[in-house]
Amino acid sequence: MPTLPAQKLRDDLLPPAPAIGTSILDELLHFACEALQLTPTLHAEADGHYRAVANWIGAEDSYFFGFDPDIYPQGSFRIGTTTRPILDNEFDLDFVLQLLDRGVKPLVLLEELEKRLRANKMYAPMVERLNRCVRLNYANQFHLDILPGVLDGTGTRIAVPDRKVAGWKSSDPKAHAAWFLSRGLTERFDKAAQIAPLPSIQTAAEKSVLQRAVQLFKRARDRFFQANCEIAPRSIVLTTIAAWSYSGTRSTVTAIYEAVHKMRALVASSERPIEVWNPVNPLELLSEHWNTNPIAYQVFRRWLDAFADDWDKLLAAKSIPEMQQHLASLFGDGIATDAIVKHAARIDDLRKGGSLKISTAGGLMTGSGAAAVVRPNTFYGDHD
Amino acid sequence: MTSYRSARALDAQEQHTRLVLFFPGFRRIARGNPVIWEGTVQPIGGTTYKIQIEHKRNHRPLVRVVEPALERREADIPIPHTFKTGEICLHLRAEWNSSRYIHETIVPWTVTWLFFYEVWRATGQWLGGGHEPENDESEQLEIESE
């Protein structure tokens, strides 16, 4: 069964990415990512909820008090790739409740966590039991998933209870996040404190290209699988493949292009589902669901083909209306239009600031070597 | 608003020399009065637009998009900032006179107009600013009063 190779595929095996319009596309994607962010208000609320829950679970009268509990964000919240839900659904925010190993049985851990949350009048009606975690539903805002795990003595690696197998599964979300962030060449994440502060809100401009690529992949996935979200490829799998494929390019357009084509090459190499492991935990198969659900894998392959096709069309787009059309098909009409409106506003600002110029070929540009500067004018128009 | 009326009027040859120097994609396709230039521009490096600039002495230059033809979003809603004769509206009357070079004004404004036209086609919003003249007859095509 093919697995993600330890080394990157050679970049020169890829067809070259077309260059036309990629700088505009990169800017449009930048604005699209901005629209996918958690707003500062939501971020502050999530932060407040998370701290309150952490205090409740870690309090002196809690079952977990003696386990030296440490609660920290994992997944997209930790690595800066949260993605606004398509409808007014709740954001998924994932947290780890890390404990010392006191010899407790896996299902007992889940039961005790649920019991502790139900003992709080506010949390009791919000509790939902899931396979590996306990969820708190903050209506119309978030799901807060708390995954209990015990340190297994190997760095940050934890064993997490799994109801389906009635046993432990290995996981290392901290190491995975550190790996992801290093792949994106950013080191902006603080070491988790006892209750780690959430990573501060990032604007899309501060995000790495890899973070943006992951946000966009997830958004496109959410749209494609809107009616079948139970078989959608997991975020952690997409995130891992994108980070593994990342070549260090500064263009989001190119990063996605490369990731999609490398994914397709890998997928095409076998009829069996590919295996995506946590690159920093050899015991953690992230793509387990593809082995147990062949339909999910088939649909993933279809999505990948459709995505690659859409991406090629986007790269070949010659006009802003064409870009709008393909961006809308991938990420939604609102996101696409909003990005173009913001881009146009920026061009207008450049014009007003006197730095918009025209090349000898009659193209908009900034910088040196222009044929003319765009001087002040007032588009006048009366059609009647 | 800046006034550009101090300098002397430029003749067609002066305009021509500078236009083709800075924008080699342009050529003169009609001499005399009016003179007509034709050339191509590529606002975002994608679609290439063939445009014509027609300049009659003492008149503001008229700019037409030859191809691809400009398209409406809806059949009964005109394209913003166009004249009903099909030319595009680039400036207020006071913003151009015969002392101004076409390559410094009309061409950059046309490229910028085409960019905002593409944005309008994609979004339905005209984001290039401009003047909505209502019934301001004085801004219609007319002989420049110098």
PDB file of C-alpha atoms in Angstrom, chain A residues 20-21 24 317-324 336-337 340-345 347-348 351 356 358-365 370-384, chain B residues 22-23 41-47 72 78 81-84 89-92 95 100 103-104 108-109 111-113 115-116 118-119 121-123 125-128 130-131 133-134 136 139-140:
ATOM      1  CA  ILE A  20      -0.400  34.603 -16.460  1.00  0.00           C
ATOM      2  CA  GLY A  21      -2.504  36.347 -13.904  1.00  0.00           C
ATOM      3  CA  ILE A  24      -3.796  38.775  -9.320  1.00  0.00           C
ATOM      4  CA  ALA A 317      -8.550  32.359 -16.761  1.00  0.00           C
ATOM      5  CA  LYS A 318      -7.807  35.453 -18.828  1.00  0.00           C
ATOM      6  CA  SER A 319     -10.316  37.862 -17.414  1.00  0.00           C
ATOM      7  CA  ILE A 320     -11.684  38.847 -14.034  1.00  0.00           C
ATOM      8  CA  PRO A 321     -15.167  37.474 -14.871  1.00  0.00           C
ATOM      9  CA  GLU A 322     -13.590  34.088 -15.639  1.00  0.00           C
ATOM     10  CA  MET A 323     -11.628  34.202 -12.393  1.00  0.00           C
ATOM     11  CA  GLN A 324     -14.823  35.041 -10.524  1.00  0.00           C
ATOM     12  CA  ALA A 336     -15.236  35.100  -4.954  1.00  0.00           C
ATOM     13  CA  THR A 337     -17.088  38.377  -5.399  1.00  0.00           C
ATOM     14  CA  ILE A 340     -12.615  40.800  -6.417  1.00  0.00           C
ATOM     15  CA  VAL A 341     -14.258  43.814  -4.801  1.00  0.00           C
ATOM     16  CA  LYS A 342     -11.363  44.090  -2.348  1.00  0.00           C
ATOM     17  CA  HIS A 343      -8.814  43.730  -5.143  1.00  0.00           C
ATOM     18  CA  ALA A 344     -10.526  46.484  -7.139  1.00  0.00           C
ATOM     19  CA  ALA A 345     -10.528  48.728  -4.069  1.00  0.00           C
ATOM     20  CA  ILE A 347      -6.198  49.075  -7.387  1.00  0.00           C
ATOM     21  CA  ASP A 348      -8.309  52.200  -6.892  1.00  0.00           C
ATOM     22  CA  ARG A 351      -4.527  54.950  -8.505  1.00  0.00           C
ATOM     23  CA  LEU A 356      -0.659  52.885 -10.497  1.00  0.00           C
ATOM     24  CA  ILE A 358       0.751  51.349 -17.341  1.00  0.00           C
ATOM     25  CA  SER A 359       3.299  49.121 -19.069  1.00  0.00           C
ATOM     26  CA  THR A 360       4.268  49.558 -22.706  1.00  0.00           C
ATOM     27  CA  ALA A 361       2.021  46.580 -23.474  1.00  0.00           C
ATOM     28  CA  GLY A 362      -0.930  48.428 -21.961  1.00  0.00           C
ATOM     29  CA  GLY A 363      -1.149  46.549 -18.681  1.00  0.00           C
ATOM     30  CA  LEU A 364      -1.689  47.809 -15.152  1.00  0.00           C
ATOM     31  CA  MET A 365       1.487  47.741 -13.102  1.00  0.00           C
ATOM     32  CA  ALA A 370       6.283  51.864 -16.921  1.00  0.00           C
ATOM     33  CA  ALA A 371       5.227  53.759 -20.031  1.00  0.00           C
ATOM     34  CA  ALA A 372       2.868  56.054 -18.145  1.00  0.00           C
ATOM     35  CA  VAL A 373       1.455  56.866 -14.739  1.00  0.00           C
ATOM     36  CA  VAL A 374      -2.318  56.801 -14.325  1.00  0.00           C
ATOM     37  CA  ARG A 375      -3.081  60.465 -13.679  1.00  0.00           C
ATOM     38  CA  PRO A 376      -6.192  61.662 -11.889  1.00  0.00           C
ATOM     39  CA  ASN A 377      -9.408  61.390 -13.864  1.00  0.00           C
ATOM     40  CA  THR A 378     -13.106  61.012 -13.253  1.00  0.00           C
ATOM     41  CA  PHE A 379     -14.902  58.332 -15.237  1.00  0.00           C
ATOM     42  CA  TYR A 380     -17.843  60.177 -16.517  1.00  0.00           C
ATOM     43  CA  GLY A 381     -20.842  58.395 -17.820  1.00  0.00           C
ATOM     44  CA  ASP A 382     -24.258  59.146 -19.047  1.00  0.00           C
ATOM     45  CA  HIS A 383     -25.891  56.657 -21.268  1.00  0.00           C
ATOM     46  CA  ASP A 384     -29.134  58.498 -21.887  1.00  0.00           C
TER      47      ASP A 384
ATOM     48  CA  PHE B  22       5.529  54.809 -25.379  1.00  0.00           C
ATOM     49  CA  PHE B  23       2.974  52.299 -26.660  1.00  0.00           C
ATOM     50  CA  VAL B  41      -3.895  46.845 -24.330  1.00  0.00           C
ATOM     51  CA  GLN B  42      -3.935  44.066 -21.718  1.00  0.00           C
ATOM     52  CA  PRO B  43      -5.165  45.490 -18.416  1.00  0.00           C
ATOM     53  CA  ILE B  44      -4.418  42.391 -16.323  1.00  0.00           C
ATOM     54  CA  GLY B  45      -2.127  40.589 -18.731  1.00  0.00           C
ATOM     55  CA  GLY B  46      -4.999  38.358 -19.819  1.00  0.00           C
ATOM     56  CA  THR B  47      -7.575  39.457 -22.330  1.00  0.00           C
ATOM     57  CA  ARG B  72     -23.692  44.052 -20.855  1.00  0.00           C
ATOM     58  CA  PRO B  78     -26.219  49.727 -20.137  1.00  0.00           C
ATOM     59  CA  HIS B  81     -19.554  55.019 -18.101  1.00  0.00           C
ATOM     60  CA  THR B  82     -20.243  54.549 -21.769  1.00  0.00           C
ATOM     61  CA  PHE B  83     -21.862  56.878 -24.255  1.00  0.00           C
ATOM     62  CA  LYS B  84     -24.855  55.596 -26.114  1.00  0.00           C
ATOM     63  CA  CYS B  89     -16.398  57.810 -20.953  1.00  0.00           C
ATOM     64  CA  LEU B  90     -13.011  58.452 -19.476  1.00  0.00           C
ATOM     65  CA  HIS B  91     -12.987  61.914 -17.993  1.00  0.00           C
ATOM     66  CA  LEU B  92     -14.809  65.107 -17.242  1.00  0.00           C
ATOM     67  CA  GLU B  95      -9.804  66.990 -17.258  1.00  0.00           C
ATOM     68  CA  ARG B 100      -2.417  67.072 -22.905  1.00  0.00           C
ATOM     69  CA  HIS B 103      -0.350  58.603 -24.157  1.00  0.00           C
ATOM     70  CA  GLU B 104      -0.253  60.205 -20.696  1.00  0.00           C
ATOM     71  CA  PRO B 108      -3.849  54.995 -19.048  1.00  0.00           C
ATOM     72  CA  TRP B 109      -7.462  55.956 -18.400  1.00  0.00           C
ATOM     73  CA  VAL B 111      -6.617  50.626 -19.468  1.00  0.00           C
ATOM     74  CA  THR B 112      -7.930  51.527 -16.019  1.00  0.00           C
ATOM     75  CA  TRP B 113     -11.471  51.774 -17.366  1.00  0.00           C
ATOM     76  CA  PHE B 115      -9.941  46.888 -15.581  1.00  0.00           C
ATOM     77  CA  PHE B 116     -12.967  48.284 -13.762  1.00  0.00           C
ATOM     78  CA  GLU B 118     -13.941  43.533 -16.029  1.00  0.00           C
ATOM     79  CA  VAL B 119     -14.599  43.946 -12.313  1.00  0.00           C
ATOM     80  CA  ARG B 121     -18.725  42.275 -15.417  1.00  0.00           C
ATOM     81  CA  ALA B 122     -17.671  39.908 -12.638  1.00  0.00           C
ATOM     82  CA  THR B 123     -19.420  41.547  -9.691  1.00  0.00           C
ATOM     83  CA  GLN B 125     -20.339  46.775  -9.113  1.00  0.00           C
ATOM     84  CA  TRP B 126     -18.545  49.711 -10.714  1.00  0.00           C
ATOM     85  CA  LEU B 127     -15.645  50.311  -8.364  1.00  0.00           C
ATOM     86  CA  GLY B 128     -13.616  52.793 -10.374  1.00  0.00           C
ATOM     87  CA  GLY B 130     -16.583  58.512 -11.392  1.00  0.00           C
ATOM     88  CA  HIS B 131     -19.226  61.023 -11.950  1.00  0.00           C
ATOM     89  CA  PRO B 133     -23.982  63.257 -14.465  1.00  0.00           C
ATOM     90  CA  GLU B 134     -27.808  63.005 -14.375  1.00  0.00           C
ATOM     91  CA  ASP B 136     -25.689  67.497 -17.114  1.00  0.00           C
ATOM     92  CA  GLU B 139     -20.614  67.107 -20.188  1.00  0.00           C
ATOM     93  CA  GLN B 140     -21.895  65.571 -23.401  1.00  0.00           C
TER      94      GLN B 140
END
